[in-house]
Short mmCIF file of C-alpha atoms in Angstrom, two decimals:
data_model
loop_
_atom_site.label_atom_id
_atom_site.label_comp_id
_atom_site.label_asym_id
_atom_site.label_seq_id
_atom_site.Cartn_x
_atom_site.Cartn_y
_atom_site.Cartn_z
CA MET F 1 0.02 -0.03 0.00
CA TYR F 2 2.94 2.30 0.51
CA ARG F 3 3.59 2.32 -3.34
CA VAL F 4 -0.08 3.28 -3.87
CA PHE F 5 0.20 6.47 -1.84
CA GLU F 6 3.63 7.28 -3.36
CA ALA F 7 2.21 6.96 -6.92
CA LEU F 8 -0.84 9.01 -5.92
CA ASP F 9 1.40 11.72 -4.60
CA GLU F 10 3.42 11.76 -7.88
CA LEU F 11 0.15 11.96 -9.85
CA VAL F 12 -1.00 14.88 -7.75
CA ALA F 13 2.33 16.63 -8.33
CA ILE F 14 2.07 16.04 -12.14
CA VAL F 15 -1.39 17.49 -12.29
CA GLU F 16 -0.45 20.53 -10.13
CA GLU F 17 2.54 21.33 -12.30
CA ALA F 18 0.72 20.66 -15.61
CA ARG F 19 0.24 23.61 -17.97
CA GLY F 20 -3.33 24.98 -18.01
CA ILE F 21 -5.53 25.54 -21.08
CA PRO F 22 -7.04 29.10 -20.85
CA PRO F 23 -9.75 30.01 -20.33
CA THR F 24 -10.86 26.59 -19.02
CA ARG F 25 -9.67 24.77 -15.87
CA SER F 26 -8.25 21.90 -17.97
CA CYS F 27 -4.53 21.16 -18.22
CA ILE F 28 -2.03 19.23 -20.35
CA VAL F 29 -0.33 16.26 -18.50
CA PRO F 30 2.29 13.86 -19.81
CA ARG F 31 0.32 10.73 -20.69
CA GLY F 32 3.16 8.28 -20.36
CA ASP F 33 4.07 9.32 -16.82
CA VAL F 34 0.45 9.30 -15.73
CA LEU F 35 -0.22 5.85 -17.19
CA GLU F 36 2.95 4.46 -15.64
CA LEU F 37 1.91 5.76 -12.26
CA LEU F 38 -1.58 4.40 -12.71
CA ASP F 39 -0.13 1.04 -13.54
CA ASP F 40 1.96 1.15 -10.45
CA VAL F 41 -1.15 1.95 -8.40
CA ARG F 42 -3.07 -0.86 -10.09
CA ASP F 43 -0.35 -3.35 -9.39
CA ALA F 44 0.00 -2.24 -5.87
CA LEU F 45 -3.76 -2.36 -5.09
CA PRO F 46 -5.14 -5.57 -3.54
CA GLY F 47 -7.50 -7.85 -5.48
CA GLU F 48 -10.65 -6.47 -3.81
CA LEU F 49 -10.12 -3.31 -5.79
CA ASP F 50 -10.63 -4.96 -9.13
CA ASP F 51 -13.88 -3.05 -9.54
CA ALA F 52 -11.80 0.06 -10.07
CA GLN F 53 -10.42 -1.57 -13.22
CA ASP F 54 -13.59 -0.57 -15.03
CA VAL F 55 -12.66 3.03 -14.48
CA LEU F 56 -9.20 2.45 -15.77
CA ASP F 57 -10.63 0.63 -18.84
CA HIS F 58 -12.49 3.81 -19.77
CA ARG F 59 -9.59 6.18 -19.08
CA ASP F 60 -8.88 6.62 -22.89
CA LYS F 61 -12.44 7.66 -23.53
CA ILE F 62 -12.32 10.06 -20.57
CA VAL F 63 -9.05 11.49 -21.75
CA GLY F 64 -10.35 11.75 -25.33
CA ASP F 65 -13.57 13.47 -24.16
CA ALA F 66 -11.47 15.88 -22.09
CA ARG F 67 -9.13 16.53 -25.03
CA THR F 68 -12.13 17.12 -27.36
CA GLY F 69 -13.65 19.49 -24.91
CA ALA F 70 -10.34 21.35 -24.46
CA GLU F 71 -9.88 21.60 -28.25
CA THR F 72 -13.40 22.91 -28.62
CA THR F 73 -12.81 25.44 -25.96
CA VAL F 74 -9.57 26.57 -27.45
CA THR F 75 -11.19 26.82 -30.95
CA ALA F 76 -14.01 28.89 -29.51
CA ALA F 77 -11.55 31.12 -27.57
CA ASN F 78 -9.46 31.64 -30.77
CA GLU F 79 -12.58 32.49 -32.82
CA GLN F 80 -13.74 34.96 -30.12
CA ALA F 81 -10.25 36.44 -30.00
CA ARG F 82 -10.21 36.91 -33.83
CA THR F 83 -13.67 38.49 -33.67
CA THR F 84 -12.50 40.84 -30.90
CA ILE F 85 -9.29 41.75 -32.76
CA ASP F 86 -11.24 42.36 -36.02
CA SER F 87 -13.68 44.59 -34.17
CA ALA F 88 -10.86 46.44 -32.47
CA ARG F 89 -9.05 46.91 -35.83
CA ALA F 90 -12.20 48.19 -37.45
CA GLU F 91 -12.79 50.63 -34.59
CA ALA F 92 -9.18 51.74 -34.72
CA ASP F 93 -9.44 52.32 -38.54
CA ARG F 94 -12.60 54.35 -37.97
CA ILE F 95 -11.06 56.51 -35.25
CA LEU F 96 -7.97 56.96 -37.44
CA ALA F 97 -10.06 58.04 -40.39
CA ASP F 98 -12.01 60.48 -38.22
CA ALA F 99 -8.82 61.86 -36.81
CA LYS F 100 -7.38 62.33 -40.31
CA ASP F 101 -10.53 64.05 -41.51
CA HIS F 102 -10.46 66.35 -38.50
CA ALA F 103 -6.75 67.12 -39.11
CA ASP F 104 -7.38 67.82 -42.79
CA ARG F 105 -10.20 70.22 -41.84
CA MET F 106 -7.91 71.98 -39.32
CA VAL F 107 -5.14 72.30 -41.93
CA ALA F 108 -7.62 73.61 -44.54
CA GLU F 109 -9.03 76.19 -42.02
CA ALA F 110 -5.54 77.23 -40.94
CA THR F 111 -4.41 77.62 -44.63
CA ALA F 112 -7.52 79.68 -45.45
CA HIS F 113 -6.99 81.86 -42.33
CA ALA F 114 -3.30 82.39 -43.26
CA ASP F 115 -4.24 83.32 -46.83
CA ARG F 116 -6.81 85.84 -45.52
CA LEU F 117 -4.16 87.36 -43.21
CA VAL F 118 -1.58 87.44 -45.98
CA THR F 119 -4.05 89.06 -48.36
CA ALA F 120 -5.06 91.63 -45.78
CA ALA F 121 -1.48 92.41 -44.86
CA GLN F 122 -0.51 92.75 -48.54
CA ALA F 123 -3.46 95.07 -49.16
CA GLU F 124 -2.52 97.20 -46.12
CA ALA F 125 1.09 97.32 -47.24
CA ASP F 126 -0.06 98.50 -50.73
CA GLN F 127 -2.26 101.11 -49.13
CA VAL F 128 0.64 102.39 -46.98
CA VAL F 129 2.84 102.52 -50.03
CA ALA F 130 0.21 104.36 -51.98
CA ASP F 131 -0.44 106.84 -49.17
CA GLY F 132 3.37 107.40 -48.83
CA ASN F 133 3.75 108.07 -52.56
CA ALA F 134 0.76 110.42 -52.51
CA GLU F 135 2.12 112.30 -49.52
CA TYR F 136 5.59 112.41 -51.11
CA ASP F 137 4.15 113.92 -54.26
CA GLU F 138 2.09 116.46 -52.33
CA LEU F 139 5.05 117.51 -50.16
CA THR F 140 7.31 117.68 -53.21
CA SER F 141 4.79 119.77 -55.11
CA ARG F 142 4.14 122.06 -52.19
CA ALA F 143 7.83 122.52 -51.55
CA GLN F 144 8.47 123.28 -55.21
CA ILE F 145 5.61 125.79 -55.30
CA ASP F 146 6.88 127.51 -52.15
CA ALA F 147 10.42 127.57 -53.48
CA ASP F 148 9.33 128.98 -56.91
CA ARG F 149 7.22 131.64 -55.04
CA ALA F 150 10.17 132.56 -52.81
CA ILE F 151 12.54 132.65 -55.80
CA GLU F 152 10.09 134.86 -57.77
CA SER F 153 9.69 137.11 -54.84
CA GLY F 154 13.47 137.38 -54.45
CA LYS F 155 13.86 138.07 -58.10
CA ALA F 156 11.20 140.75 -58.03
CA SER F 157 12.82 142.34 -54.96
CA TYR F 158 16.24 142.15 -56.62
CA GLU F 159 14.96 143.66 -59.80
CA ARG F 160 13.18 146.47 -57.92
CA SER F 161 16.33 147.12 -55.92
CA VAL F 162 18.45 147.14 -59.05
CA ALA F 163 15.96 149.49 -60.88
CA ASP F 164 15.86 151.76 -57.86
CA GLY F 165 19.63 151.73 -57.77
CA LYS F 166 19.90 152.49 -61.43
CA ALA F 167 17.37 155.28 -61.20
CA GLU F 168 19.12 156.75 -58.26
CA GLN F 169 22.42 156.38 -60.04
CA ALA F 170 21.06 158.16 -63.13
CA ARG F 171 19.67 160.95 -60.98
CA LEU F 172 22.93 161.32 -59.06
CA VAL F 173 24.97 161.22 -62.28
CA ALA F 174 22.95 164.20 -63.50
CA GLN F 175 24.06 166.12 -60.45
CA THR F 176 27.83 166.47 -60.96
CA GLU F 177 28.47 167.71 -57.50
CA VAL F 178 27.29 164.43 -56.02
CA VAL F 179 28.58 162.02 -58.60
CA ARG F 180 30.89 160.23 -56.21
CA VAL F 181 28.14 159.94 -53.55
CA ALA F 182 25.71 158.68 -56.19
CA HIS F 183 28.21 155.99 -57.32
CA ALA F 184 28.72 154.87 -53.68
CA GLU F 185 24.97 154.79 -52.97
CA SER F 186 24.32 152.96 -56.20
CA ALA F 187 26.93 150.33 -55.27
CA ARG F 188 25.44 150.04 -51.85
CA LEU F 189 21.90 149.54 -53.17
CA ILE F 190 23.13 146.94 -55.65
CA ASP F 191 25.01 145.16 -52.88
CA GLU F 192 21.92 145.20 -50.64
CA ALA F 193 19.78 143.93 -53.47
CA GLN F 194 22.26 141.11 -54.11
CA ALA F 195 22.40 140.31 -50.41
CA GLU F 196 18.65 140.20 -50.23
CA SER F 197 18.45 137.95 -53.19
CA ASP F 198 21.07 135.67 -51.63
CA ARG F 199 19.11 135.71 -48.39
CA VAL F 200 15.84 134.78 -50.10
CA ARG F 201 17.54 131.98 -52.03
CA THR F 202 19.13 130.61 -48.85
CA GLU F 203 15.77 130.67 -47.08
CA CYS F 204 14.24 128.87 -50.04
CA ASP F 205 16.97 126.25 -49.94
CA ASP F 206 16.62 125.80 -46.25
CA TYR F 207 12.85 125.39 -46.51
CA VAL F 208 13.27 122.74 -49.25
CA ASP F 209 15.93 120.87 -47.21
CA GLU F 210 13.61 120.94 -44.14
CA GLN F 211 10.71 119.58 -46.10
CA MET F 212 12.84 116.85 -47.74
CA ALA F 213 14.22 115.84 -44.30
CA ASP F 214 10.75 115.61 -42.83
CA PHE F 215 9.65 113.52 -45.85
CA GLY F 216 12.72 111.26 -45.38
CA ASN F 217 11.71 110.57 -41.76
CA ARG F 218 8.23 109.73 -42.85
CA LEU F 219 9.62 107.41 -45.56
CA ALA F 220 11.79 105.71 -42.88
CA ALA F 221 8.69 105.19 -40.63
CA MET F 222 6.77 103.71 -43.61
CA GLU F 223 9.72 101.40 -44.46
CA GLU F 224 9.76 100.17 -40.83
CA THR F 225 5.99 99.39 -41.11
CA LEU F 226 6.51 97.53 -44.34
CA ASN F 227 9.41 95.51 -42.87
CA THR F 228 7.20 94.61 -39.83
CA THR F 229 4.45 93.55 -42.18
CA ARG F 230 6.90 91.39 -44.23
CA ARG F 231 8.25 89.77 -41.04
CA SER F 232 4.75 88.99 -39.87
CA ILE F 233 3.85 87.35 -43.27
CA THR F 234 7.10 85.36 -43.22
CA ARG F 235 6.52 84.16 -39.65
CA GLY F 236 2.89 83.19 -40.54
CA ARG F 237 4.14 81.16 -43.55
CA GLN F 238 6.77 79.42 -41.46
CA GLN F 239 4.15 78.48 -38.87
CA MET F 240 1.92 77.17 -41.50
CA ARG F 241 4.62 74.67 -42.53
CA GLY F 242 4.58 73.30 -38.89
CA ALA F 243 2.58 70.43 -37.28
CA PRO F 244 -1.28 70.60 -37.58
CA GLY F 245 -3.02 72.09 -34.63
CA ALA F 246 -0.44 74.76 -34.01
CA GLU F 247 -1.78 78.03 -32.59
CA TYR F 248 -2.51 80.74 -35.14
CA PRO F 249 -0.21 83.77 -35.02
CA GLU F 250 -1.64 87.18 -34.23
CA TYR F 251 -0.46 88.88 -37.49
CA ALA F 252 -2.66 91.91 -36.97
CA ALA F 253 -1.27 92.52 -33.45
CA ASP F 254 2.32 92.14 -34.69
CA HIS F 255 1.60 94.65 -37.56
CA ARG F 256 0.08 97.19 -35.16
CA ARG F 257 3.23 97.04 -33.07
#
């Protein structure tokens, strides 16, 4: 009887260490070792246990039924796993398609927004250039008119002074006793007329230079505005080449600064 208990202990150890078949409670055991231990148990049992032989005679059927059940369970589990994987793959494809559509819409909206901003910035830059050209033409025309007026006034004053000098000179020449004084006065009047003409011309030149300097400052300010607009447009285009979902730049705010 000692061999019976020893063989039973070995059978229990084999079953406990056998590999399970998920998701069932079945397991895979080495048939040869089990049968050998069962033979040892049968040989060690006394004769009055012959009735247990019937159970041993049906062991192949029992093992076959167990194997069939295990294979059926494994097949069903595999089929369910494939179904679950197919469903998960289909759901993943649907989610990926939705995400791609959403990303495409975001890119299209960002592109349209950037195009609108670029168009607005270009229109504003063209307007600034047009305004600058118009103001330049107006300032140039006004400065030229003022200069011409000042020059004409200087010429008229010069001519009047010269005429007065010549008349005075003629009158003094007629008076022999004051010829020398007449010549001196005539020269003085001519010099004053020339100095007045030079002064008027200098004032005209200074006025033109002042107007041109002021216009140069305005052109520099407009050039800075245009450069700021170009930088904003360039930065917007660079951000448009980035990853989808990036934040939109505040081009208008940059341009106002």
